[in-house]
């Protein structure tokens, strides 16, 4: 592992923060924290922590010795000075006199030591940083170090690798006890460059930011060098089907299996994130996967996010997906049973009463395919997948030189059911469309764009389809993380199939489909050409059918129901002059909605429509909107507002809200919701 320190970059950051009154120590602490945090071999998703001991003035202007340590919710990779809350060091050191201190009291006391009461909570390892005498202290969960310590002979192997350069600390759960133990060992070995926390991670320290950082990279290099010696090939390959099913076919099945029942109408779904690197395939295709993958997490820091073991399912044979679904279902049931027994086995022995966590896996291993991260959101699924990849790397290295052996189950239970984590349960209310994946056609502008943005704001992962690929990508980019833009001509059945498959590969499946794409062709019905009429039917009817067929295909594979939503337009029930080419296919689509409601209600799939009118979406090209207004003797503004019963302009956001309401109405199907401000002629009778 090479040092990435650059004097020019360090000086640039010092100068930048000096303009904001941030001292050199903190600036350099930010600099090396980012170097550590942006290396996935050291730190992942909020893991690790760093600190510096410096001086600052309090609100009275009194200069204080303080510890600036990583705060909760901050990631080392992009940390700012605000993410290193300052605590009065003298007060922290007073705690060392105590024989014991509960986690809750520790957290409370630490908050009382903050110079700024609005700062984030300091790291739970704050006292370890405080009790060490060094100015700069770094802590990571290096994959190489974990591969060394996660062995049956981890103590002896670590002593061999690190010698007198690092002292060894037996596993103690993070908190006050670990802080005292680590400080005692560091003081007994005053010349070491760092501490190796067995089956947990590594600390390095120094008088300067550069010294602490480069001691980290140097110590990790020792571990990497040892992992390169005497390696054996891992893993022996299992026998796999000749034709393995694809991700797009397998993901919806798995996504359905891990959705836990919340009530009959609304299962608690999860989002998936698929990975299949060469290293992952070597790991999941191993014949002993059921052994090495089930022993536990590589560091207790991970089990809060991905549980102690992954779900392993059989290899999916492309020729018999029904068999795969049955076998995967049995594996999932065994996983749940194991989680319940694990909780029952330890909960009564580990202090205060615990609340059992859900029994949904956070990682799924699929021989012949790869792995899936599982989460309540796109971000959570990505974190799980990243940690799973990290696990693959550690266990592969550990097995190459010995035998992977993590902490005991009892120790892992204590971390997973830590009181500080239990206190967080139920505190974050989910948004209405959380855990759902919504696909919107015609999403590059107008109603489609407004609906995509509204559903994303309500918590859904969003797939934006549009004939204009640039428009689809732009809308998705505007939404940000959790959105996918796909260029797709919905009149091309194969393109629609590919788009749905891409959505399944990206998020695991689909729960809501808004079939919105359409365009208004004009012409007197007795004079319009067959070409125009057929073009209109291709987009305004057959495209809806193609989209709905693919939606049903995915939703039935998931087995968790779903919502089909169609934009039918008022022309379906209230035809206007010269709009036959548009209204006829829209009327057919209205009956298509009812047919889907009739035939797929038993699968928990609702089919509903929104009948919107007089909305300036930009869909009416060439002055068509102006023409329609003029035909009624109105301006465009009057046509959009004063021309309805409520005398209110109906906006894109109103139509989007109607789609959301129908998506959430799990016991309403075959309905048409009119959004036009009031037009009796278009009201259903």
PDB file of C-alpha atoms in Angstrom, residues 517-638:
ATOM      1  CA  UNK A 517     -46.012   7.908 -23.010  1.00  0.00           C
ATOM      2  CA  UNK A 518     -48.379   9.212 -25.659  1.00  0.00           C
ATOM      3  CA  UNK A 519     -48.940  11.823 -28.343  1.00  0.00           C
ATOM      4  CA  UNK A 520     -52.020  13.463 -29.855  1.00  0.00           C
ATOM      5  CA  UNK A 521     -52.587  12.914 -33.568  1.00  0.00           C
ATOM      6  CA  UNK A 522     -55.391  14.935 -35.208  1.00  0.00           C
ATOM      7  CA  UNK A 523     -57.659  14.485 -38.200  1.00  0.00           C
ATOM      8  CA  UNK A 524     -61.300  13.995 -39.133  1.00  0.00           C
ATOM      9  CA  UNK A 525     -61.989  10.306 -38.599  1.00  0.00           C
ATOM     10  CA  UNK A 526     -63.574   9.856 -42.038  1.00  0.00           C
ATOM     11  CA  UNK A 527     -60.615  11.436 -43.783  1.00  0.00           C
ATOM     12  CA  UNK A 528     -57.551  10.549 -41.712  1.00  0.00           C
ATOM     13  CA  UNK A 529     -55.025   8.221 -43.350  1.00  0.00           C
ATOM     14  CA  UNK A 530     -54.521   4.664 -42.155  1.00  0.00           C
ATOM     15  CA  UNK A 531     -50.867   5.536 -41.528  1.00  0.00           C
ATOM     16  CA  UNK A 532     -51.728   8.243 -39.005  1.00  0.00           C
ATOM     17  CA  UNK A 533     -54.335   6.088 -37.290  1.00  0.00           C
ATOM     18  CA  UNK A 534     -51.975   3.120 -37.041  1.00  0.00           C
ATOM     19  CA  UNK A 535     -49.171   5.319 -35.706  1.00  0.00           C
ATOM     20  CA  UNK A 536     -51.471   6.591 -33.004  1.00  0.00           C
ATOM     21  CA  UNK A 537     -52.593   3.088 -32.067  1.00  0.00           C
ATOM     22  CA  UNK A 538     -48.965   1.916 -31.874  1.00  0.00           C
ATOM     23  CA  UNK A 539     -48.112   4.549 -29.270  1.00  0.00           C
ATOM     24  CA  UNK A 540     -51.425   5.184 -27.563  1.00  0.00           C
ATOM     25  CA  UNK A 541     -52.577   1.573 -27.261  1.00  0.00           C
ATOM     26  CA  UNK A 542     -50.116  -1.152 -28.232  1.00  0.00           C
ATOM     27  CA  UNK A 543     -47.253   0.504 -26.338  1.00  0.00           C
ATOM     28  CA  UNK A 544     -49.423   0.484 -23.177  1.00  0.00           C
ATOM     29  CA  UNK A 545     -50.065  -3.219 -23.751  1.00  0.00           C
ATOM     30  CA  UNK A 546     -46.358  -3.962 -24.219  1.00  0.00           C
ATOM     31  CA  UNK A 547     -45.447  -2.040 -21.056  1.00  0.00           C
ATOM     32  CA  UNK A 548     -48.204  -3.728 -19.043  1.00  0.00           C
ATOM     33  CA  UNK A 549     -47.245  -7.211 -20.236  1.00  0.00           C
ATOM     34  CA  UNK A 550     -43.666  -6.714 -19.086  1.00  0.00           C
ATOM     35  CA  UNK A 551     -44.842  -5.238 -15.802  1.00  0.00           C
ATOM     36  CA  UNK A 552     -47.018  -8.277 -15.111  1.00  0.00           C
ATOM     37  CA  UNK A 553     -44.139 -10.576 -16.041  1.00  0.00           C
ATOM     38  CA  UNK A 554     -41.918  -9.006 -13.393  1.00  0.00           C
ATOM     39  CA  UNK A 555     -44.599  -8.525 -10.752  1.00  0.00           C
ATOM     40  CA  UNK A 556     -45.749 -12.138 -10.950  1.00  0.00           C
ATOM     41  CA  UNK A 557     -42.147 -13.326 -10.552  1.00  0.00           C
ATOM     42  CA  UNK A 558     -41.860 -11.193  -7.414  1.00  0.00           C
ATOM     43  CA  UNK A 559     -45.168 -12.414  -6.020  1.00  0.00           C
ATOM     44  CA  UNK A 560     -45.704  -9.208  -4.050  1.00  0.00           C
ATOM     45  CA  UNK A 561     -48.376  -7.598  -6.193  1.00  0.00           C
ATOM     46  CA  UNK A 562     -47.906  -4.232  -7.840  1.00  0.00           C
ATOM     47  CA  UNK A 563     -49.597  -1.215  -9.362  1.00  0.00           C
ATOM     48  CA  UNK A 564     -50.302  -0.691 -13.059  1.00  0.00           C
ATOM     49  CA  UNK A 565     -51.157   2.930 -13.791  1.00  0.00           C
ATOM     50  CA  UNK A 566     -52.195   4.351 -17.167  1.00  0.00           C
ATOM     51  CA  UNK A 567     -52.585   7.863 -18.530  1.00  0.00           C
ATOM     52  CA  UNK A 568     -55.814   7.542 -20.522  1.00  0.00           C
ATOM     53  CA  UNK A 569     -56.834  11.167 -21.218  1.00  0.00           C
ATOM     54  CA  UNK A 570     -60.323  12.635 -21.275  1.00  0.00           C
ATOM     55  CA  UNK A 571     -60.543  11.720 -24.965  1.00  0.00           C
ATOM     56  CA  UNK A 572     -61.231   8.148 -23.872  1.00  0.00           C
ATOM     57  CA  UNK A 573     -64.669   9.171 -22.573  1.00  0.00           C
ATOM     58  CA  UNK A 574     -65.312  12.605 -24.092  1.00  0.00           C
ATOM     59  CA  UNK A 575     -64.182  12.700 -27.734  1.00  0.00           C
ATOM     60  CA  UNK A 576     -63.501  16.043 -29.314  1.00  0.00           C
ATOM     61  CA  UNK A 577     -63.734  17.112 -32.963  1.00  0.00           C
ATOM     62  CA  UNK A 578     -60.707  16.070 -35.084  1.00  0.00           C
ATOM     63  CA  UNK A 579     -59.280  14.011 -32.190  1.00  0.00           C
ATOM     64  CA  UNK A 580     -60.488  10.597 -33.305  1.00  0.00           C
ATOM     65  CA  UNK A 581     -56.952   9.371 -34.106  1.00  0.00           C
ATOM     66  CA  UNK A 582     -56.021  10.150 -30.477  1.00  0.00           C
ATOM     67  CA  UNK A 583     -59.246   9.292 -28.677  1.00  0.00           C
ATOM     68  CA  UNK A 584     -59.890   5.879 -30.240  1.00  0.00           C
ATOM     69  CA  UNK A 585     -56.693   4.186 -28.980  1.00  0.00           C
ATOM     70  CA  UNK A 586     -57.099   5.975 -25.640  1.00  0.00           C
ATOM     71  CA  UNK A 587     -60.592   4.510 -25.319  1.00  0.00           C
ATOM     72  CA  UNK A 588     -59.141   1.082 -26.058  1.00  0.00           C
ATOM     73  CA  UNK A 589     -56.529   1.691 -23.370  1.00  0.00           C
ATOM     74  CA  UNK A 590     -59.277   2.479 -20.869  1.00  0.00           C
ATOM     75  CA  UNK A 591     -60.720  -0.977 -21.465  1.00  0.00           C
ATOM     76  CA  UNK A 592     -57.211  -2.436 -21.342  1.00  0.00           C
ATOM     77  CA  UNK A 593     -56.989  -1.099 -17.776  1.00  0.00           C
ATOM     78  CA  UNK A 594     -60.166  -2.938 -16.837  1.00  0.00           C
ATOM     79  CA  UNK A 595     -58.986  -6.149 -18.461  1.00  0.00           C
ATOM     80  CA  UNK A 596     -55.762  -6.130 -16.463  1.00  0.00           C
ATOM     81  CA  UNK A 597     -57.710  -5.394 -13.298  1.00  0.00           C
ATOM     82  CA  UNK A 598     -59.980  -8.348 -14.040  1.00  0.00           C
ATOM     83  CA  UNK A 599     -57.309 -10.878 -14.912  1.00  0.00           C
ATOM     84  CA  UNK A 600     -54.495 -10.024 -12.460  1.00  0.00           C
ATOM     85  CA  UNK A 601     -56.329  -8.920  -9.341  1.00  0.00           C
ATOM     86  CA  UNK A 602     -55.794 -12.370  -7.846  1.00  0.00           C
ATOM     87  CA  UNK A 603     -52.040 -11.727  -8.115  1.00  0.00           C
ATOM     88  CA  UNK A 604     -52.369  -8.587  -6.022  1.00  0.00           C
ATOM     89  CA  UNK A 605     -51.811  -6.365  -9.064  1.00  0.00           C
ATOM     90  CA  UNK A 606     -54.004  -3.286  -9.265  1.00  0.00           C
ATOM     91  CA  UNK A 607     -54.779  -1.565 -12.570  1.00  0.00           C
ATOM     92  CA  UNK A 608     -56.015   2.015 -12.522  1.00  0.00           C
ATOM     93  CA  UNK A 609     -56.019   5.063 -14.754  1.00  0.00           C
ATOM     94  CA  UNK A 610     -55.732   8.820 -14.549  1.00  0.00           C
ATOM     95  CA  UNK A 611     -57.921  10.878 -16.860  1.00  0.00           C
ATOM     96  CA  UNK A 612     -56.158  14.245 -17.119  1.00  0.00           C
ATOM     97  CA  UNK A 613     -57.075  17.219 -19.264  1.00  0.00           C
ATOM     98  CA  UNK A 614     -56.169  20.837 -19.945  1.00  0.00           C
ATOM     99  CA  UNK A 615     -52.634  20.584 -18.603  1.00  0.00           C
ATOM    100  CA  UNK A 616     -49.848  22.437 -20.357  1.00  0.00           C
ATOM    101  CA  UNK A 617     -47.287  19.659 -20.607  1.00  0.00           C
ATOM    102  CA  UNK A 618     -45.714  20.636 -23.907  1.00  0.00           C
ATOM    103  CA  UNK A 619     -47.216  17.522 -25.512  1.00  0.00           C
ATOM    104  CA  UNK A 620     -49.315  19.592 -27.936  1.00  0.00           C
ATOM    105  CA  UNK A 621     -46.859  20.668 -30.605  1.00  0.00           C
ATOM    106  CA  UNK A 622     -47.354  23.199 -33.355  1.00  0.00           C
ATOM    107  CA  UNK A 623     -49.787  25.478 -31.524  1.00  0.00           C
ATOM    108  CA  UNK A 624     -52.304  22.671 -30.872  1.00  0.00           C
ATOM    109  CA  UNK A 625     -52.980  23.877 -27.320  1.00  0.00           C
ATOM    110  CA  UNK A 626     -53.646  27.388 -28.598  1.00  0.00           C
ATOM    111  CA  UNK A 627     -55.966  25.982 -31.271  1.00  0.00           C
ATOM    112  CA  UNK A 628     -57.980  24.018 -28.726  1.00  0.00           C
ATOM    113  CA  UNK A 629     -58.327  27.105 -26.541  1.00  0.00           C
ATOM    114  CA  UNK A 630     -59.305  29.306 -29.494  1.00  0.00           C
ATOM    115  CA  UNK A 631     -61.952  26.803 -30.591  1.00  0.00           C
ATOM    116  CA  UNK A 632     -63.713  27.554 -27.295  1.00  0.00           C
ATOM    117  CA  UNK A 633     -63.127  31.294 -27.511  1.00  0.00           C
ATOM    118  CA  UNK A 634     -60.590  31.214 -24.681  1.00  0.00           C
ATOM    119  CA  UNK A 635     -56.992  32.199 -24.136  1.00  0.00           C
ATOM    120  CA  UNK A 636     -54.571  29.425 -23.180  1.00  0.00           C
ATOM    121  CA  UNK A 637     -54.667  30.605 -19.558  1.00  0.00           C
ATOM    122  CA  UNK A 638     -58.480  30.596 -19.550  1.00  0.00           C
TER     123      UNK A 638
END
